[in-house]
Amino acid sequence: MNPFMVVCTFKEGIEMPEIMALAPQERDVAKALQDDGRLGAVRLATPSRKVFLEVFARDLEDAQETVVSLPMGPLWNLEIYPLVQPAELLGK
């Protein structure tokens, strides 16, 4: 499995009540994905309406499928970035 950072930005028109209504389901599904080794850290940047997800997947498509499987997945625009370890960049 490869690591990815997924930047999730709430789409225009999505309001806090809609987000909060999905929060209990989101926690449950996120926990199941974490237990399965497909989701790592989850970080919120509420003022900027962003969520940062560490995802472990075979490829970009698999990473996207993981994120859209979350209850809030349809509420987000996604930017998906493959991650590399610094040593890999330096050829070590």
PDB file of C-alpha atoms in Angstrom:
ATOM      1  CA  MET A   1       0.000   0.000   0.000  1.00  0.00           C
ATOM      2  CA  ASN A   2       1.212   3.478  -0.857  1.00  0.00           C
ATOM      3  CA  PRO A   3       0.672   6.625   1.232  1.00  0.00           C
ATOM      4  CA  PHE A   4      -1.353   9.568  -0.076  1.00  0.00           C
ATOM      5  CA  MET A   5      -2.382  12.919   1.349  1.00  0.00           C
ATOM      6  CA  VAL A   6      -5.902  13.877   0.331  1.00  0.00           C
ATOM      7  CA  VAL A   7      -6.976  17.488   0.726  1.00  0.00           C
ATOM      8  CA  CYS A   8     -10.764  17.616   0.933  1.00  0.00           C
ATOM      9  CA  THR A   9     -12.420  20.999   0.486  1.00  0.00           C
ATOM     10  CA  PHE A  10     -16.124  21.342   1.144  1.00  0.00           C
ATOM     11  CA  LYS A  11     -18.029  22.229  -2.017  1.00  0.00           C
ATOM     12  CA  GLU A  12     -19.776  25.593  -2.331  1.00  0.00           C
ATOM     13  CA  GLY A  13     -23.177  25.613  -0.683  1.00  0.00           C
ATOM     14  CA  ILE A  14     -22.401  22.912   1.887  1.00  0.00           C
ATOM     15  CA  GLU A  15     -23.421  24.266   5.289  1.00  0.00           C
ATOM     16  CA  MET A  16     -22.470  23.210   8.819  1.00  0.00           C
ATOM     17  CA  PRO A  17     -25.836  21.558   9.669  1.00  0.00           C
ATOM     18  CA  GLU A  18     -25.376  19.175   6.710  1.00  0.00           C
ATOM     19  CA  ILE A  19     -21.842  18.379   7.874  1.00  0.00           C
ATOM     20  CA  MET A  20     -22.869  17.834  11.489  1.00  0.00           C
ATOM     21  CA  ALA A  21     -25.729  15.533  10.478  1.00  0.00           C
ATOM     22  CA  LEU A  22     -23.183  13.187   8.861  1.00  0.00           C
ATOM     23  CA  ALA A  23     -20.584  13.391  11.655  1.00  0.00           C
ATOM     24  CA  PRO A  24     -21.635  10.245  13.598  1.00  0.00           C
ATOM     25  CA  GLN A  25     -21.640   8.095  10.438  1.00  0.00           C
ATOM     26  CA  GLU A  26     -18.359   9.673   9.323  1.00  0.00           C
ATOM     27  CA  ARG A  27     -16.666   8.708  12.611  1.00  0.00           C
ATOM     28  CA  ASP A  28     -17.865   5.108  12.330  1.00  0.00           C
ATOM     29  CA  VAL A  29     -16.791   4.637   8.717  1.00  0.00           C
ATOM     30  CA  ALA A  30     -13.450   6.400   9.315  1.00  0.00           C
ATOM     31  CA  LYS A  31     -12.770   4.096  12.280  1.00  0.00           C
ATOM     32  CA  ALA A  32     -13.521   1.025  10.151  1.00  0.00           C
ATOM     33  CA  LEU A  33     -11.161   2.285   7.412  1.00  0.00           C
ATOM     34  CA  GLN A  34      -8.471   2.939  10.034  1.00  0.00           C
ATOM     35  CA  ASP A  35      -8.932  -0.556  11.468  1.00  0.00           C
ATOM     36  CA  ASP A  36      -8.581  -1.906   7.910  1.00  0.00           C
ATOM     37  CA  GLY A  37      -5.309   0.027   7.405  1.00  0.00           C
ATOM     38  CA  ARG A  38      -6.719   2.199   4.617  1.00  0.00           C
ATOM     39  CA  LEU A  39      -6.974   5.464   6.563  1.00  0.00           C
ATOM     40  CA  GLY A  40      -4.398   7.045   8.853  1.00  0.00           C
ATOM     41  CA  ALA A  41      -4.478  10.540  10.289  1.00  0.00           C
ATOM     42  CA  VAL A  42      -7.525  12.775   9.933  1.00  0.00           C
ATOM     43  CA  ARG A  43      -6.986  16.499  10.451  1.00  0.00           C
ATOM     44  CA  LEU A  44      -9.491  19.335  10.247  1.00  0.00           C
ATOM     45  CA  ALA A  45      -8.882  22.942   9.236  1.00  0.00           C
ATOM     46  CA  THR A  46     -12.387  24.181   9.969  1.00  0.00           C
ATOM     47  CA  PRO A  47     -11.879  27.896   9.192  1.00  0.00           C
ATOM     48  CA  SER A  48     -10.666  27.028   5.686  1.00  0.00           C
ATOM     49  CA  ARG A  49     -13.337  24.297   5.223  1.00  0.00           C
ATOM     50  CA  LYS A  50     -10.701  21.636   4.608  1.00  0.00           C
ATOM     51  CA  VAL A  51     -10.083  18.112   5.833  1.00  0.00           C
ATOM     52  CA  PHE A  52      -6.695  16.414   5.427  1.00  0.00           C
ATOM     53  CA  LEU A  53      -6.686  12.634   5.178  1.00  0.00           C
ATOM     54  CA  GLU A  54      -3.749  10.244   5.188  1.00  0.00           C
ATOM     55  CA  VAL A  55      -4.814   7.380   2.930  1.00  0.00           C
ATOM     56  CA  PHE A  56      -3.069   4.086   2.183  1.00  0.00           C
ATOM     57  CA  ALA A  57      -3.952   2.669  -1.236  1.00  0.00           C
ATOM     58  CA  ARG A  58      -2.604   0.847  -4.280  1.00  0.00           C
ATOM     59  CA  ASP A  59      -2.862   3.906  -6.531  1.00  0.00           C
ATOM     60  CA  LEU A  60      -4.576   7.293  -6.977  1.00  0.00           C
ATOM     61  CA  GLU A  61      -7.838   5.705  -8.091  1.00  0.00           C
ATOM     62  CA  ASP A  62      -7.921   3.416  -5.051  1.00  0.00           C
ATOM     63  CA  ALA A  63      -7.168   6.381  -2.767  1.00  0.00           C
ATOM     64  CA  GLN A  64     -10.063   8.322  -4.303  1.00  0.00           C
ATOM     65  CA  GLU A  65     -12.406   5.348  -3.878  1.00  0.00           C
ATOM     66  CA  THR A  66     -11.481   5.162  -0.201  1.00  0.00           C
ATOM     67  CA  VAL A  67     -12.260   8.832   0.362  1.00  0.00           C
ATOM     68  CA  VAL A  68     -15.550   8.858  -1.537  1.00  0.00           C
ATOM     69  CA  SER A  69     -16.657   5.837   0.511  1.00  0.00           C
ATOM     70  CA  LEU A  70     -16.830   8.152   3.530  1.00  0.00           C
ATOM     71  CA  PRO A  71     -20.279   9.656   4.224  1.00  0.00           C
ATOM     72  CA  MET A  72     -18.877  13.160   3.664  1.00  0.00           C
ATOM     73  CA  GLY A  73     -17.046  12.111   0.494  1.00  0.00           C
ATOM     74  CA  PRO A  74     -19.722  13.513  -1.848  1.00  0.00           C
ATOM     75  CA  LEU A  75     -19.501  16.898  -0.084  1.00  0.00           C
ATOM     76  CA  TRP A  76     -15.831  17.393  -0.985  1.00  0.00           C
ATOM     77  CA  ASN A  77     -13.672  18.457  -3.889  1.00  0.00           C
ATOM     78  CA  LEU A  78     -10.528  16.312  -3.697  1.00  0.00           C
ATOM     79  CA  GLU A  79      -6.845  16.924  -4.317  1.00  0.00           C
ATOM     80  CA  ILE A  80      -4.851  13.689  -4.033  1.00  0.00           C
ATOM     81  CA  TYR A  81      -1.077  13.698  -3.587  1.00  0.00           C
ATOM     82  CA  PRO A  82       1.189  10.630  -3.552  1.00  0.00           C
ATOM     83  CA  LEU A  83       3.660  10.832  -0.665  1.00  0.00           C
ATOM     84  CA  VAL A  84       7.300   9.762  -0.629  1.00  0.00           C
ATOM     85  CA  GLN A  85       9.746   9.473   2.207  1.00  0.00           C
ATOM     86  CA  PRO A  86      12.509  12.131   2.167  1.00  0.00           C
ATOM     87  CA  ALA A  87      15.169   9.414   1.827  1.00  0.00           C
ATOM     88  CA  GLU A  88      13.508   8.295  -1.422  1.00  0.00           C
ATOM     89  CA  LEU A  89      13.916  11.813  -2.814  1.00  0.00           C
ATOM     90  CA  LEU A  90      17.599  11.818  -1.951  1.00  0.00           C
ATOM     91  CA  GLY A  91      18.173   8.399  -3.508  1.00  0.00           C
ATOM     92  CA  LYS A  92      19.117   6.765  -0.213  1.00  0.00           C
TER      93      LYS A  92
END
